[in-house]
PDB file of C-alpha atoms in Angstrom:
ATOM      1  CA  UNK U   1      84.572  87.453 143.256  1.00 71.00           C
ATOM      2  CA  UNK U   2      83.488  84.511 145.606  1.00 63.00           C
ATOM      3  CA  UNK U   3      82.053  85.311 149.293  1.00 73.00           C
ATOM      4  CA  UNK U   4      81.069  83.630 152.071  1.00 69.00           C
ATOM      5  CA  UNK U   5      77.332  83.213 150.935  1.00 72.00           C
ATOM      6  CA  UNK U   6      77.369  84.560 147.205  1.00 80.00           C
ATOM      7  CA  UNK U   7      79.450  85.204 144.262  1.00 86.00           C
ATOM      8  CA  UNK U   8      79.654  87.923 142.683  1.00 91.00           C
ATOM      9  CA  UNK U   9      80.179  88.762 138.457  1.00 93.00           C
ATOM     10  CA  UNK U  10      81.541  91.880 137.223  1.00 93.00           C
ATOM     11  CA  UNK U  11      80.936  92.695 134.270  1.00 96.00           C
ATOM     12  CA  UNK U  12      81.674  95.493 131.143  1.00 96.00           C
ATOM     13  CA  UNK U  13      79.632  97.355 129.331  1.00 96.00           C
ATOM     14  CA  UNK U  14      82.150  99.097 127.228  1.00 95.00           C
ATOM     15  CA  UNK U  15      85.860  98.430 125.590  1.00 93.00           C
ATOM     16  CA  UNK U  16      87.440 101.255 127.645  1.00 92.00           C
ATOM     17  CA  UNK U  17      85.400 104.327 128.927  1.00 93.00           C
ATOM     18  CA  UNK U  18      84.844 107.782 127.235  1.00 93.00           C
ATOM     19  CA  UNK U  19      83.643 109.303 131.267  1.00 94.00           C
ATOM     20  CA  UNK U  20      87.798 110.002 132.057  1.00 92.00           C
ATOM     21  CA  UNK U  21      87.539 109.975 136.164  1.00 93.00           C
ATOM     22  CA  UNK U  22      90.864 111.308 137.325  1.00 92.00           C
ATOM     23  CA  UNK U  23      91.562 108.232 139.646  1.00 90.00           C
ATOM     24  CA  UNK U  24      90.773 105.080 137.089  1.00 89.00           C
ATOM     25  CA  UNK U  25      93.339 103.448 134.625  1.00 86.00           C
ATOM     26  CA  UNK U  26      90.389 102.244 132.528  1.00 86.00           C
ATOM     27  CA  UNK U  27      89.727 106.341 131.307  1.00 86.00           C
ATOM     28  CA  UNK U  28      93.459 106.311 130.218  1.00 85.00           C
ATOM     29  CA  UNK U  29      92.036 104.131 127.185  1.00 86.00           C
ATOM     30  CA  UNK U  30      89.177 106.293 126.031  1.00 90.00           C
ATOM     31  CA  UNK U  31      86.294 104.396 124.479  1.00 93.00           C
ATOM     32  CA  UNK U  32      86.948 101.992 121.858  1.00 93.00           C
ATOM     33  CA  UNK U  33      83.388 100.582 121.341  1.00 95.00           C
ATOM     34  CA  UNK U  34      79.912  99.553 122.966  1.00 97.00           C
ATOM     35  CA  UNK U  35      79.670  96.188 124.084  1.00 97.00           C
ATOM     36  CA  UNK U  36      76.531  93.957 122.480  1.00 98.00           C
ATOM     37  CA  UNK U  37      73.851  92.470 124.674  1.00 97.00           C
ATOM     38  CA  UNK U  38      75.203  89.266 123.726  1.00 97.00           C
ATOM     39  CA  UNK U  39      78.575  89.940 125.040  1.00 97.00           C
ATOM     40  CA  UNK U  40      77.636  91.421 128.070  1.00 97.00           C
ATOM     41  CA  UNK U  41      75.719  88.351 128.632  1.00 96.00           C
ATOM     42  CA  UNK U  42      78.531  85.922 127.580  1.00 95.00           C
ATOM     43  CA  UNK U  43      80.749  87.229 130.354  1.00 95.00           C
ATOM     44  CA  UNK U  44      78.106  85.753 132.857  1.00 93.00           C
ATOM     45  CA  UNK U  45      78.069  82.696 131.384  1.00 92.00           C
ATOM     46  CA  UNK U  46      81.303  82.330 130.674  1.00 93.00           C
ATOM     47  CA  UNK U  47      82.314  82.738 134.193  1.00 92.00           C
ATOM     48  CA  UNK U  48      79.099  80.754 135.237  1.00 86.00           C
ATOM     49  CA  UNK U  49      80.658  77.803 133.183  1.00 89.00           C
ATOM     50  CA  UNK U  50      84.277  78.272 134.250  1.00 87.00           C
ATOM     51  CA  UNK U  51      83.625  78.503 138.076  1.00 84.00           C
ATOM     52  CA  UNK U  52      80.583  76.225 137.796  1.00 85.00           C
ATOM     53  CA  UNK U  53      77.879  78.735 139.145  1.00 81.00           C
ATOM     54  CA  UNK U  54      74.325  78.151 139.441  1.00 77.00           C
ATOM     55  CA  UNK U  55      71.258  80.458 139.755  1.00 75.00           C
ATOM     56  CA  UNK U  56      69.227  78.305 141.410  1.00 70.00           C
ATOM     57  CA  UNK U  57      71.200  78.705 144.864  1.00 66.00           C
ATOM     58  CA  UNK U  58      70.677  82.526 145.239  1.00 68.00           C
ATOM     59  CA  UNK U  59      73.843  83.041 145.866  1.00 86.00           C
ATOM     60  CA  UNK U  60      74.683  84.543 142.601  1.00 91.00           C
ATOM     61  CA  UNK U  61      75.232  88.571 141.917  1.00 93.00           C
ATOM     62  CA  UNK U  62      75.936  90.377 138.904  1.00 95.00           C
ATOM     63  CA  UNK U  63      77.480  93.920 139.070  1.00 95.00           C
ATOM     64  CA  UNK U  64      77.970  96.240 136.236  1.00 96.00           C
ATOM     65  CA  UNK U  65      80.890  97.763 137.084  1.00 92.00           C
ATOM     66  CA  UNK U  66      83.182  96.863 134.687  1.00 91.00           C
ATOM     67  CA  UNK U  67      85.015  98.387 132.047  1.00 93.00           C
ATOM     68  CA  UNK U  68      82.931 101.255 130.599  1.00 95.00           C
ATOM     69  CA  UNK U  69      80.059 103.793 131.538  1.00 97.00           C
ATOM     70  CA  UNK U  70      76.884 101.257 131.018  1.00 97.00           C
ATOM     71  CA  UNK U  71      74.438 104.284 130.731  1.00 98.00           C
ATOM     72  CA  UNK U  72      76.326 105.173 127.347  1.00 97.00           C
ATOM     73  CA  UNK U  73      75.468 101.823 126.199  1.00 98.00           C
ATOM     74  CA  UNK U  74      71.885 101.721 127.886  1.00 98.00           C
ATOM     75  CA  UNK U  75      70.008  99.858 125.094  1.00 98.00           C
ATOM     76  CA  UNK U  76      72.192  96.889 125.143  1.00 98.00           C
ATOM     77  CA  UNK U  77      72.913  96.939 128.919  1.00 98.00           C
ATOM     78  CA  UNK U  78      68.628  96.828 129.321  1.00 98.00           C
ATOM     79  CA  UNK U  79      68.814  93.793 126.427  1.00 97.00           C
ATOM     80  CA  UNK U  80      71.372  92.175 128.744  1.00 97.00           C
ATOM     81  CA  UNK U  81      69.233  92.672 131.653  1.00 98.00           C
ATOM     82  CA  UNK U  82      66.196  91.059 130.392  1.00 97.00           C
ATOM     83  CA  UNK U  83      68.385  88.513 129.193  1.00 96.00           C
ATOM     84  CA  UNK U  84      69.797  87.599 132.372  1.00 96.00           C
ATOM     85  CA  UNK U  85      66.797  88.167 134.343  1.00 96.00           C
ATOM     86  CA  UNK U  86      64.375  85.974 131.719  1.00 95.00           C
ATOM     87  CA  UNK U  87      63.259  82.666 133.335  1.00 92.00           C
ATOM     88  CA  UNK U  88      63.956  80.639 130.045  1.00 90.00           C
ATOM     89  CA  UNK U  89      67.763  82.511 130.251  1.00 86.00           C
ATOM     90  CA  UNK U  90      69.268  82.719 133.122  1.00 89.00           C
ATOM     91  CA  UNK U  91      66.986  83.658 135.337  1.00 92.00           C
ATOM     92  CA  UNK U  92      68.459  86.018 137.954  1.00 94.00           C
ATOM     93  CA  UNK U  93      66.106  88.643 140.035  1.00 94.00           C
ATOM     94  CA  UNK U  94      66.635  92.124 139.043  1.00 95.00           C
ATOM     95  CA  UNK U  95      67.727  92.656 143.025  1.00 95.00           C
ATOM     96  CA  UNK U  96      70.606  90.711 142.068  1.00 95.00           C
ATOM     97  CA  UNK U  97      72.133  92.808 139.274  1.00 97.00           C
ATOM     98  CA  UNK U  98      73.548  96.442 139.825  1.00 97.00           C
ATOM     99  CA  UNK U  99      74.449  99.038 137.385  1.00 97.00           C
ATOM    100  CA  UNK U 100      76.968 101.862 138.261  1.00 96.00           C
ATOM    101  CA  UNK U 101      77.000 105.337 136.571  1.00 97.00           C
ATOM    102  CA  UNK U 102      79.185 108.282 136.821  1.00 97.00           C
ATOM    103  CA  UNK U 103      75.977 109.995 136.900  1.00 97.00           C
ATOM    104  CA  UNK U 104      74.584 110.792 133.353  1.00 97.00           C
ATOM    105  CA  UNK U 105      71.431 112.477 134.318  1.00 98.00           C
ATOM    106  CA  UNK U 106      68.913 111.941 131.392  1.00 97.00           C
ATOM    107  CA  UNK U 107      69.973 108.548 131.505  1.00 98.00           C
ATOM    108  CA  UNK U 108      69.223 107.855 134.889  1.00 98.00           C
ATOM    109  CA  UNK U 109      65.836 108.854 133.859  1.00 96.00           C
ATOM    110  CA  UNK U 110      65.392 106.685 131.172  1.00 98.00           C
ATOM    111  CA  UNK U 111      66.530 103.928 133.293  1.00 98.00           C
ATOM    112  CA  UNK U 112      64.109 104.516 135.390  1.00 97.00           C
ATOM    113  CA  UNK U 113      61.236 104.048 133.396  1.00 97.00           C
ATOM    114  CA  UNK U 114      62.260 100.768 132.509  1.00 97.00           C
ATOM    115  CA  UNK U 115      60.301  98.061 133.649  1.00 96.00           C
ATOM    116  CA  UNK U 116      63.229  95.549 134.107  1.00 97.00           C
ATOM    117  CA  UNK U 117      65.915  97.169 135.238  1.00 97.00           C
ATOM    118  CA  UNK U 118      69.127  96.572 137.480  1.00 97.00           C
ATOM    119  CA  UNK U 119      69.473  98.652 140.843  1.00 98.00           C
ATOM    120  CA  UNK U 120      71.255 101.736 140.692  1.00 98.00           C
ATOM    121  CA  UNK U 121      74.850 102.590 142.033  1.00 97.00           C
ATOM    122  CA  UNK U 122      76.193 106.296 141.577  1.00 98.00           C
ATOM    123  CA  UNK U 123      79.787 106.724 141.880  1.00 96.00           C
ATOM    124  CA  UNK U 124      80.166 109.669 143.782  1.00 97.00           C
ATOM    125  CA  UNK U 125      83.805 110.279 145.295  1.00 97.00           C
ATOM    126  CA  UNK U 126      83.638 114.009 146.162  1.00 97.00           C
ATOM    127  CA  UNK U 127      82.164 115.840 148.862  1.00 98.00           C
ATOM    128  CA  UNK U 128      81.641 119.331 146.995  1.00 98.00           C
ATOM    129  CA  UNK U 129      80.705 120.123 143.469  1.00 97.00           C
ATOM    130  CA  UNK U 130      84.560 121.735 142.971  1.00 97.00           C
ATOM    131  CA  UNK U 131      86.130 118.613 144.042  1.00 97.00           C
ATOM    132  CA  UNK U 132      83.801 116.016 141.795  1.00 97.00           C
ATOM    133  CA  UNK U 133      84.330 118.754 138.760  1.00 97.00           C
ATOM    134  CA  UNK U 134      88.266 118.118 139.484  1.00 96.00           C
ATOM    135  CA  UNK U 135      87.978 114.207 140.071  1.00 96.00           C
ATOM    136  CA  UNK U 136      85.171 113.548 137.588  1.00 96.00           C
ATOM    137  CA  UNK U 137      85.241 116.002 134.659  1.00 95.00           C
ATOM    138  CA  UNK U 138      81.765 114.764 133.439  1.00 96.00           C
ATOM    139  CA  UNK U 139      80.593 116.581 137.040  1.00 96.00           C
ATOM    140  CA  UNK U 140      80.938 120.280 134.264  1.00 96.00           C
ATOM    141  CA  UNK U 141      78.133 118.860 132.311  1.00 97.00           C
ATOM    142  CA  UNK U 142      76.008 117.307 135.066  1.00 97.00           C
ATOM    143  CA  UNK U 143      76.494 118.617 138.145  1.00 97.00           C
ATOM    144  CA  UNK U 144      76.639 117.166 141.424  1.00 97.00           C
ATOM    145  CA  UNK U 145      73.322 119.115 142.665  1.00 97.00           C
ATOM    146  CA  UNK U 146      71.633 117.906 139.402  1.00 98.00           C
ATOM    147  CA  UNK U 147      72.933 114.906 139.854  1.00 98.00           C
ATOM    148  CA  UNK U 148      71.304 114.681 143.440  1.00 98.00           C
ATOM    149  CA  UNK U 149      67.982 115.771 142.540  1.00 98.00           C
ATOM    150  CA  UNK U 150      67.615 113.107 139.509  1.00 98.00           C
ATOM    151  CA  UNK U 151      68.444 110.548 142.547  1.00 98.00           C
ATOM    152  CA  UNK U 152      65.598 112.069 144.748  1.00 98.00           C
ATOM    153  CA  UNK U 153      63.216 111.857 141.839  1.00 98.00           C
ATOM    154  CA  UNK U 154      64.117 108.092 140.901  1.00 98.00           C
ATOM    155  CA  UNK U 155      61.450 105.883 141.011  1.00 97.00           C
ATOM    156  CA  UNK U 156      62.939 103.200 143.737  1.00 97.00           C
ATOM    157  CA  UNK U 157      60.835  99.773 144.132  1.00 97.00           C
ATOM    158  CA  UNK U 158      59.739  98.676 147.498  1.00 96.00           C
ATOM    159  CA  UNK U 159      62.923  96.695 148.451  1.00 96.00           C
ATOM    160  CA  UNK U 160      65.259  99.198 146.524  1.00 97.00           C
ATOM    161  CA  UNK U 161      67.622 101.296 148.366  1.00 97.00           C
ATOM    162  CA  UNK U 162      70.270 103.707 146.208  1.00 98.00           C
ATOM    163  CA  UNK U 163      73.851 102.619 146.139  1.00 97.00           C
ATOM    164  CA  UNK U 164      76.517 105.778 146.621  1.00 98.00           C
ATOM    165  CA  UNK U 165      80.025 104.434 145.635  1.00 96.00           C
ATOM    166  CA  UNK U 166      82.922 106.325 147.106  1.00 97.00           C
ATOM    167  CA  UNK U 167      86.444 106.117 146.373  1.00 95.00           C
ATOM    168  CA  UNK U 168      88.723 107.384 148.949  1.00 96.00           C
ATOM    169  CA  UNK U 169      91.719 109.257 147.936  1.00 96.00           C
ATOM    170  CA  UNK U 170      94.804 110.090 150.434  1.00 96.00           C
ATOM    171  CA  UNK U 171      94.532 113.297 151.358  1.00 97.00           C
ATOM    172  CA  UNK U 172      91.980 114.774 148.800  1.00 97.00           C
ATOM    173  CA  UNK U 173      88.511 113.456 149.612  1.00 98.00           C
ATOM    174  CA  UNK U 174      88.962 111.427 152.963  1.00 97.00           C
ATOM    175  CA  UNK U 175      88.857 113.947 155.481  1.00 98.00           C
ATOM    176  CA  UNK U 176      86.413 113.985 158.318  1.00 98.00           C
ATOM    177  CA  UNK U 177      84.656 116.869 157.007  1.00 98.00           C
ATOM    178  CA  UNK U 178      84.357 115.185 153.635  1.00 98.00           C
ATOM    179  CA  UNK U 179      82.479 112.103 155.178  1.00 98.00           C
ATOM    180  CA  UNK U 180      80.275 114.972 157.228  1.00 98.00           C
ATOM    181  CA  UNK U 181      79.630 116.438 153.738  1.00 98.00           C
ATOM    182  CA  UNK U 182      78.849 113.224 152.258  1.00 98.00           C
ATOM    183  CA  UNK U 183      76.338 112.729 155.253  1.00 98.00           C
ATOM    184  CA  UNK U 184      74.901 116.107 154.839  1.00 98.00           C
ATOM    185  CA  UNK U 185      74.352 115.485 150.533  1.00 98.00           C
ATOM    186  CA  UNK U 186      72.820 112.006 151.128  1.00 98.00           C
ATOM    187  CA  UNK U 187      70.607 112.764 154.156  1.00 96.00           C
ATOM    188  CA  UNK U 188      67.125 113.027 152.178  1.00 95.00           C
ATOM    189  CA  UNK U 189      67.597 109.693 149.922  1.00 98.00           C
ATOM    190  CA  UNK U 190      66.881 105.956 150.800  1.00 97.00           C
ATOM    191  CA  UNK U 191      70.443 105.129 150.247  1.00 97.00           C
ATOM    192  CA  UNK U 192      73.748 103.523 151.222  1.00 98.00           C
ATOM    193  CA  UNK U 193      77.389 104.032 150.596  1.00 98.00           C
ATOM    194  CA  UNK U 194      80.217 102.050 150.004  1.00 96.00           C
ATOM    195  CA  UNK U 195      83.740 102.818 150.199  1.00 96.00           C
ATOM    196  CA  UNK U 196      86.735 101.573 148.347  1.00 94.00           C
ATOM    197  CA  UNK U 197      90.013 102.741 148.982  1.00 93.00           C
ATOM    198  CA  UNK U 198      92.074 103.494 145.787  1.00 92.00           C
ATOM    199  CA  UNK U 199      93.307 100.836 144.042  1.00 83.00           C
ATOM    200  CA  UNK U 200      96.311 102.391 142.491  1.00 82.00           C
ATOM    201  CA  UNK U 201      97.953 102.279 138.858  1.00 77.00           C
ATOM    202  CA  UNK U 202     100.567 103.512 136.586  1.00 78.00           C
ATOM    203  CA  UNK U 203     100.068 106.950 135.631  1.00 80.00           C
ATOM    204  CA  UNK U 204      97.291 107.401 138.866  1.00 86.00           C
ATOM    205  CA  UNK U 205      98.915 110.706 140.441  1.00 90.00           C
ATOM    206  CA  UNK U 206      96.726 109.578 143.905  1.00 93.00           C
ATOM    207  CA  UNK U 207      97.337 107.369 146.674  1.00 94.00           C
ATOM    208  CA  UNK U 208      95.491 104.844 148.874  1.00 94.00           C
ATOM    209  CA  UNK U 209      94.783 106.254 152.237  1.00 95.00           C
ATOM    210  CA  UNK U 210      95.414 104.308 155.206  1.00 95.00           C
ATOM    211  CA  UNK U 211      93.216 101.550 156.645  1.00 95.00           C
ATOM    212  CA  UNK U 212      92.790 103.613 159.883  1.00 97.00           C
ATOM    213  CA  UNK U 213      91.781 107.056 157.716  1.00 97.00           C
ATOM    214  CA  UNK U 214      89.059 104.308 155.893  1.00 97.00           C
ATOM    215  CA  UNK U 215      87.685 103.122 159.502  1.00 97.00           C
ATOM    216  CA  UNK U 216      87.209 106.702 160.438  1.00 98.00           C
ATOM    217  CA  UNK U 217      85.782 108.022 157.173  1.00 98.00           C
ATOM    218  CA  UNK U 218      83.459 104.889 157.554  1.00 98.00           C
ATOM    219  CA  UNK U 219      82.416 105.498 161.243  1.00 98.00           C
ATOM    220  CA  UNK U 220      81.392 108.955 160.529  1.00 98.00           C
ATOM    221  CA  UNK U 221      79.220 107.774 157.801  1.00 98.00           C
ATOM    222  CA  UNK U 222      77.731 105.168 159.705  1.00 97.00           C
ATOM    223  CA  UNK U 223      75.897 107.209 162.113  1.00 97.00           C
ATOM    224  CA  UNK U 224      73.662 108.587 159.777  1.00 97.00           C
ATOM    225  CA  UNK U 225      73.513 106.126 156.695  1.00 97.00           C
ATOM    226  CA  UNK U 226      74.823 102.378 156.150  1.00 97.00           C
ATOM    227  CA  UNK U 227      78.079 102.361 155.108  1.00 98.00           C
ATOM    228  CA  UNK U 228      80.289  99.627 154.186  1.00 96.00           C
ATOM    229  CA  UNK U 229      83.861  99.141 153.134  1.00 94.00           C
ATOM    230  CA  UNK U 230      84.658  97.059 149.405  1.00 84.00           C
ATOM    231  CA  UNK U 231      87.442  94.548 150.279  1.00 78.00           C
ATOM    232  CA  UNK U 232      89.786  94.939 147.228  1.00 59.00           C
ATOM    233  CA  UNK U 233      90.179  91.961 145.054  1.00 50.00           C
ATOM    234  CA  UNK U 234      92.974  91.565 141.985  1.00 43.00           C
ATOM    235  CA  UNK U 235      94.684  94.367 143.387  1.00 43.00           C
ATOM    236  CA  UNK U 236      97.769  92.909 142.807  1.00 45.00           C
ATOM    237  CA  UNK U 237      97.026  91.893 138.765  1.00 37.00           C
ATOM    238  CA  UNK U 238      95.528  95.179 138.161  1.00 38.00           C
ATOM    239  CA  UNK U 239      91.952  93.536 138.178  1.00 43.00           C
ATOM    240  CA  UNK U 240      90.402  95.807 140.926  1.00 44.00           C
ATOM    241  CA  UNK U 241      87.802  98.341 140.898  1.00 48.00           C
ATOM    242  CA  UNK U 242      88.993 101.412 138.303  1.00 45.00           C
ATOM    243  CA  UNK U 243      92.280  99.183 137.354  1.00 41.00           C
ATOM    244  CA  UNK U 244      91.078  97.410 134.032  1.00 42.00           C
ATOM    245  CA  UNK U 245      93.696  98.072 131.210  1.00 44.00           C
ATOM    246  CA  UNK U 246      95.905  95.435 129.617  1.00 45.00           C
ATOM    247  CA  UNK U 247      99.312  95.309 131.038  1.00 46.00           C
ATOM    248  CA  UNK U 248     101.997  93.660 128.910  1.00 45.00           C
ATOM    249  CA  UNK U 249     105.479  93.304 130.423  1.00 41.00           C
ATOM    250  CA  UNK U 250     104.510  95.908 133.060  1.00 45.00           C
ATOM    251  CA  UNK U 251     103.367  98.469 130.183  1.00 45.00           C
ATOM    252  CA  UNK U 252      99.668  99.506 129.944  1.00 44.00           C
ATOM    253  CA  UNK U 253      98.216  98.633 126.540  1.00 46.00           C
ATOM    254  CA  UNK U 254      94.979  98.916 124.659  1.00 40.00           C
ATOM    255  CA  UNK U 255      92.869  95.976 125.406  1.00 41.00           C
ATOM    256  CA  UNK U 256      91.073  94.058 122.311  1.00 40.00           C
ATOM    257  CA  UNK U 257      87.599  93.929 122.297  1.00 40.00           C
ATOM    258  CA  UNK U 258      87.559  90.113 123.524  1.00 40.00           C
ATOM    259  CA  UNK U 259      89.575  91.452 126.741  1.00 42.00           C
ATOM    260  CA  UNK U 260      86.327  93.593 128.002  1.00 44.00           C
ATOM    261  CA  UNK U 261      84.085  90.685 127.205  1.00 40.00           C
ATOM    262  CA  UNK U 262      85.529  88.296 128.929  1.00 39.00           C
ATOM    263  CA  UNK U 263      86.829  90.730 132.117  1.00 40.00           C
ATOM    264  CA  UNK U 264      85.881  93.422 134.099  1.00 39.00           C
ATOM    265  CA  UNK U 265      86.278  99.144 135.379  1.00 41.00           C
TER     266      UNK U 265
END
């Protein structure tokens, strides 16, 4: 994802995903398998070689927000992070690697104990316990209340903030009241919020909110917490956030392992 002043590579940690978020195409696949540390790092090397990217410029960022739940493949994700940050390897700073999780609480605590680890991003996507349970069934096992407590206890480094990602679904979680509740939920955390207007797809029952609604939601959060709107990329070819699922002749099919290793949730 090339941008002014930086390049970002979004990578996968699993083939498919077992978490079953209701607004995500990848969730329809279920889980096929974990990727190895080599396959995770290989995605970065492939994109760097293809697009002639270099770490020395200080422009390169890695986000583990592709296919899969990284914390359910934590051993390989941690090993891949060590390879990505090793001066004899790719040589990235941990500040330039971010991992996104749906909220696997025990694994969040395990990640926090790692000496070399990515920054942490949490997929929030709801402003109440009940709403999140409907959108993200994982909340039935790991409650929103306990997730926020784990975030409060997470050992942030001096330069670090938590990132909370929020997929906006038209008429579902995008009201002004939702925005105010999000502010209240995150009030005691050192955090920022990334908003993502839904990237639609076949079989997804939700709709994308209007740009004006997204801006109004952002404006409310911004009064209290840094808040940014994620620009959609690859929506037209079902390659945007939450859309990864191979299409053939307009029909969704399961990808091969090589698809996940060479692409990106």
